[in-house]
Amino acid sequence: MKKKLLLIVFLIIICLGGLLLFSGDDFESDSVGLQGLDRVFIDYVYDGDTVRTAAGERVRLIGLDTPEMNWEEGEAEFYAQEAFEYSKGRLLEQHVYLEYDREKKDKYDRTLAYFFLADGTFFNQKLLEKGYASLLLIPPNLKYTAELKEAAAEARDLGRGVWSYWDNLSSELPEINWQEAADYLDKEVIVRGKVVKTYQSEKIIFLDFTKEGKDNLYLIIFKHNLNKFDYNPLELLLEKELKVTGKVVEYKGRLEIIIDSPLQIFIL
């Protein structure tokens, strides 16, 4: 009886081993909820947000933008090398799972995808959370907007990665009060002040340092750049003390700094 029982146990172990051996990647995929996604092998990493599969397909991660390496043009942007190394270390010569949104290709014929690692990690979210990328939401690919905004906000709040940009900036540029802006026309500066008024036109959001409307320095955010913000500037920045970096310019008699990215704004 003992021998028979041992034989049955042995056969069960053999069968389970066979299932694991032959189902292989499918077993792994099912175990982490990745079934139904395209599984690809990454054989080249261009930078933090773009890779190539073994089939020769260029794939770009949806919902984010890592700093540019500028391989052919010269010096890499701030934190580009770190983002490149992070993606390379986790994606190169690895199988990853791709999920697509409503638009599968961009104007450069790159495939657009959300990346999931074999353990189920949502890699797009992880890049933002750790500060290796900034937010870039482009319709109609907005499926994970809430998750990606939350990750970007966490990195911003904690000053991680690309958000540590401000740590060294103060030693590189003059820091002025907003009332001094006229003395720095056409120069890159850091301006400090409190936003006391916000409003918007059809295409622009205005942030004002004074309610009087004269002798003001206007912070200008074009609405087409709001896809880079994890927050609503009209609401979050009102009554906030800020440091803002950019070039002081004159337009129709008023002084402005154009805010192309939330990275230009540091909330005190």
Coordinates of C-alpha atoms in Angstrom, one line a residue:
M1 CA 0.0 0.0 0.0
K2 CA 2.9 2.4 0.9
K3 CA 4.6 1.6 -2.4
K4 CA 1.4 2.3 -4.3
L5 CA 0.9 5.6 -2.5
L6 CA 4.5 6.7 -3.2
L7 CA 4.0 5.8 -6.8
I8 CA 0.9 8.0 -7.1
V9 CA 2.7 10.9 -5.4
F10 CA 5.6 10.5 -7.8
L11 CA 3.4 10.5 -10.8
I12 CA 1.6 13.7 -9.6
I13 CA 5.0 15.4 -9.2
I14 CA 6.0 14.4 -12.7
C15 CA 2.8 15.7 -14.2
L16 CA 3.1 19.0 -12.4
G17 CA 6.7 19.3 -13.5
G18 CA 5.6 18.7 -17.1
L19 CA 3.0 21.3 -16.9
L20 CA 5.5 23.9 -15.7
L21 CA 8.0 22.8 -18.3
F22 CA 5.8 22.9 -21.4
S23 CA 3.4 25.7 -20.5
G24 CA 6.4 27.9 -19.6
D25 CA 5.7 31.5 -20.5
D26 CA 2.0 31.0 -20.8
F27 CA 1.9 29.8 -17.2
E28 CA 3.9 32.9 -16.1
S29 CA 1.6 35.1 -18.1
D30 CA -1.6 33.7 -16.6
S31 CA -0.1 33.9 -13.1
V32 CA 0.4 37.7 -13.2
G33 CA -2.7 38.6 -15.3
L34 CA -0.9 39.3 -18.5
Q35 CA -2.8 36.9 -20.7
G36 CA -4.0 38.4 -23.9
L37 CA -1.2 40.9 -24.2
D38 CA 1.4 40.8 -26.9
R39 CA 4.7 39.3 -25.7
V40 CA 7.8 40.7 -27.3
F41 CA 11.6 40.4 -26.8
I42 CA 13.5 43.7 -26.5
D43 CA 16.8 43.7 -28.3
Y44 CA 17.7 47.4 -28.3
V45 CA 17.0 50.4 -26.1
Y46 CA 17.2 53.8 -27.8
D47 CA 16.5 55.9 -24.7
G48 CA 14.3 55.9 -21.7
D49 CA 11.0 55.7 -23.5
T50 CA 11.7 54.0 -26.9
V51 CA 12.9 50.5 -27.7
R52 CA 13.1 48.0 -30.5
T53 CA 11.8 44.5 -30.5
A54 CA 13.5 41.4 -31.9
A55 CA 11.1 41.6 -34.8
G56 CA 12.5 45.1 -35.7
E57 CA 9.5 47.0 -34.4
R58 CA 10.2 50.4 -32.7
V59 CA 7.9 50.8 -29.7
R60 CA 7.4 54.0 -27.6
L61 CA 5.9 54.0 -24.2
I62 CA 2.5 55.8 -23.9
G63 CA 1.8 58.6 -21.4
L64 CA 5.3 59.9 -20.7
D65 CA 8.4 61.6 -22.0
T66 CA 11.9 60.9 -20.8
P67 CA 14.7 63.5 -21.3
E68 CA 16.4 63.3 -24.7
M69 CA 19.8 61.6 -25.0
N70 CA 20.7 63.7 -28.1
W71 CA 23.0 61.0 -29.4
E72 CA 23.9 62.9 -32.6
E73 CA 23.4 66.5 -31.4
G74 CA 25.6 66.7 -28.4
E75 CA 25.0 66.8 -24.6
A76 CA 22.1 64.8 -23.1
E77 CA 19.3 66.6 -21.3
F78 CA 19.2 66.6 -17.5
Y79 CA 18.5 63.1 -16.2
A80 CA 18.5 61.5 -19.7
Q81 CA 21.4 59.2 -18.9
E82 CA 19.8 57.9 -15.7
A83 CA 16.5 57.3 -17.5
F84 CA 18.2 55.5 -20.3
E85 CA 20.2 53.3 -17.9
Y86 CA 17.1 52.4 -15.9
S87 CA 15.1 51.4 -18.9
K88 CA 18.0 49.5 -20.4
G89 CA 18.6 47.6 -17.2
R90 CA 15.0 46.4 -17.0
L91 CA 14.0 46.0 -20.6
L92 CA 17.0 45.0 -22.7
E93 CA 17.1 41.3 -23.6
Q94 CA 13.9 40.7 -21.7
H95 CA 10.4 39.6 -22.7
V96 CA 7.8 42.3 -22.0
Y97 CA 4.0 42.4 -22.5
L98 CA 2.5 45.2 -24.6
E99 CA -1.0 46.7 -24.2
Y100 CA -2.3 49.1 -26.8
D101 CA -4.7 52.0 -26.6
R102 CA -7.0 53.5 -29.2
E103 CA -4.2 54.7 -31.5
K104 CA -1.5 52.1 -32.1
K105 CA 1.0 54.2 -34.2
D106 CA 2.4 57.7 -34.0
K107 CA 3.5 60.0 -36.8
Y108 CA 6.9 58.4 -36.8
D109 CA 5.4 55.0 -37.4
R110 CA 6.4 53.8 -33.9
T111 CA 4.1 51.4 -32.1
L112 CA 2.6 53.0 -29.0
A113 CA 2.1 50.8 -26.0
Y114 CA 1.9 50.3 -22.2
F115 CA 4.7 48.0 -21.0
F116 CA 4.2 45.3 -18.4
L117 CA 7.1 43.3 -17.1
A118 CA 6.9 39.6 -16.5
D119 CA 6.2 40.1 -12.8
G120 CA 3.2 42.3 -13.7
T121 CA 4.9 45.7 -13.1
F122 CA 3.3 48.5 -15.0
F123 CA 6.6 50.0 -16.4
N124 CA 5.1 53.3 -17.7
Q125 CA 3.8 54.0 -14.3
K126 CA 7.1 53.0 -12.7
L127 CA 9.1 55.4 -14.8
L128 CA 6.9 58.3 -13.8
E129 CA 6.8 57.3 -10.1
K130 CA 10.6 57.1 -9.9
G131 CA 11.0 60.4 -11.7
Y132 CA 12.7 59.1 -14.8
A133 CA 10.0 60.7 -17.0
S134 CA 7.5 63.5 -17.0
L135 CA 3.9 63.2 -18.0
L136 CA 2.8 63.4 -21.6
L137 CA -0.8 62.5 -22.3
I138 CA -1.8 62.5 -25.9
P139 CA -5.4 61.8 -26.9
P140 CA -6.9 59.4 -27.7
N141 CA -4.5 57.2 -25.7
L142 CA -5.8 58.1 -22.3
K143 CA -6.7 54.7 -20.7
Y144 CA -4.4 54.9 -17.7
T145 CA -4.6 58.7 -17.2
A146 CA -5.4 58.5 -13.5
E147 CA -2.7 56.0 -12.7
L148 CA 0.0 58.0 -14.7
K149 CA -1.0 61.3 -13.2
E150 CA -0.9 59.9 -9.7
A151 CA 2.6 58.5 -10.3
A152 CA 3.9 61.8 -11.8
A153 CA 2.4 63.7 -8.8
E154 CA 4.3 61.5 -6.4
A155 CA 7.6 62.1 -8.1
R156 CA 7.0 65.8 -8.2
D157 CA 6.0 66.0 -4.6
L158 CA 9.1 64.1 -3.5
G159 CA 11.5 65.8 -5.9
R160 CA 12.6 62.6 -7.5
G161 CA 14.6 62.2 -10.7
V162 CA 13.7 64.9 -13.3
W163 CA 12.1 66.9 -10.5
S164 CA 15.5 67.3 -8.8
Y165 CA 16.3 69.6 -11.6
W166 CA 15.8 72.5 -9.2
D167 CA 18.5 71.3 -6.8
N168 CA 21.3 72.7 -9.0
L169 CA 19.4 75.4 -10.9
S170 CA 19.7 78.1 -8.3
S171 CA 23.5 78.1 -8.7
E172 CA 23.2 78.5 -12.5
L173 CA 20.7 81.4 -12.9
P174 CA 20.0 84.7 -11.2
E175 CA 17.1 84.5 -8.7
I176 CA 14.9 87.6 -8.7
N177 CA 11.6 88.8 -7.3
W178 CA 8.9 89.2 -9.9
Q179 CA 9.0 93.0 -9.6
E180 CA 12.6 93.0 -10.9
A181 CA 11.7 91.2 -14.2
A182 CA 12.0 94.3 -16.4
D183 CA 15.7 94.5 -15.5
Y184 CA 16.2 91.0 -17.0
L185 CA 14.4 91.3 -20.3
D186 CA 15.4 88.5 -22.8
K187 CA 17.4 86.7 -20.0
E188 CA 16.9 83.3 -18.4
V189 CA 16.1 83.7 -14.7
I190 CA 14.5 82.2 -11.7
V191 CA 11.5 84.4 -10.6
R192 CA 10.0 84.2 -7.1
G193 CA 6.5 85.3 -6.3
K194 CA 3.0 84.5 -5.1
V195 CA 0.3 83.8 -7.6
V196 CA -2.7 85.9 -6.5
K197 CA -4.9 85.7 -9.7
T198 CA -5.5 83.0 -12.3
Y199 CA -7.7 83.2 -15.4
Q200 CA -7.9 81.7 -18.9
S201 CA -8.8 82.7 -22.4
E202 CA -9.6 80.3 -25.2
K203 CA -6.0 79.1 -25.7
I204 CA -4.1 80.4 -22.7
I205 CA -3.9 80.2 -18.9
F206 CA -2.6 83.3 -17.1
L207 CA -1.0 83.3 -13.7
D208 CA -0.6 86.8 -12.2
F209 CA 1.6 88.0 -9.4
T210 CA -0.6 91.1 -8.8
K211 CA -4.3 91.8 -9.1
E212 CA -3.8 95.4 -10.4
G213 CA -3.0 94.3 -13.9
K214 CA -0.1 96.7 -14.4
D215 CA 3.6 96.3 -13.8
N216 CA 2.9 92.6 -13.7
L217 CA 4.9 89.6 -14.8
Y218 CA 2.5 87.1 -16.5
L219 CA 3.1 83.4 -16.4
I220 CA 1.7 82.0 -19.6
I221 CA 0.6 78.4 -20.1
F222 CA -0.8 77.5 -23.5
K223 CA -3.6 75.0 -23.1
H224 CA -2.1 72.6 -25.6
N225 CA 0.7 72.0 -23.0
L226 CA -1.8 71.0 -20.2
N227 CA -1.2 67.3 -21.2
K228 CA 2.1 67.6 -19.4
F229 CA 0.5 68.6 -16.1
D230 CA -0.7 66.2 -13.4
Y231 CA -2.8 69.0 -11.9
N232 CA -5.0 72.0 -12.9
P233 CA -2.7 75.1 -12.8
L234 CA -5.7 77.4 -12.4
E235 CA -6.6 75.7 -9.1
L236 CA -3.4 74.3 -7.6
L237 CA -1.2 77.3 -8.2
L238 CA -3.6 80.0 -6.9
E239 CA -2.3 81.6 -3.7
K240 CA 0.9 79.5 -3.9
E241 CA 4.5 80.9 -3.5
L242 CA 6.4 79.7 -6.6
K243 CA 9.8 79.7 -8.1
V244 CA 9.6 79.7 -11.9
T245 CA 12.4 79.5 -14.5
G246 CA 12.3 80.8 -18.0
K247 CA 13.2 83.7 -20.2
V248 CA 11.6 87.1 -19.5
V249 CA 10.1 88.3 -22.8
E250 CA 7.9 91.3 -23.8
Y251 CA 4.7 90.8 -25.8
K252 CA 2.4 93.7 -26.6
G253 CA 3.9 95.8 -23.9
R254 CA 3.6 93.2 -21.1
L255 CA 6.3 91.0 -19.5
E256 CA 5.9 87.3 -19.7
I257 CA 7.5 84.0 -19.0
I258 CA 6.2 81.1 -21.2
I259 CA 5.7 77.9 -19.2
D260 CA 6.1 75.0 -21.7
S261 CA 6.5 72.3 -18.9
P262 CA 5.6 71.9 -15.3
L263 CA 9.3 71.2 -14.7
Q264 CA 9.7 75.0 -14.9
I265 CA 7.6 75.5 -11.8
F266 CA 8.7 74.8 -8.2
I267 CA 6.0 75.1 -5.6
L268 CA 7.4 76.4 -2.3

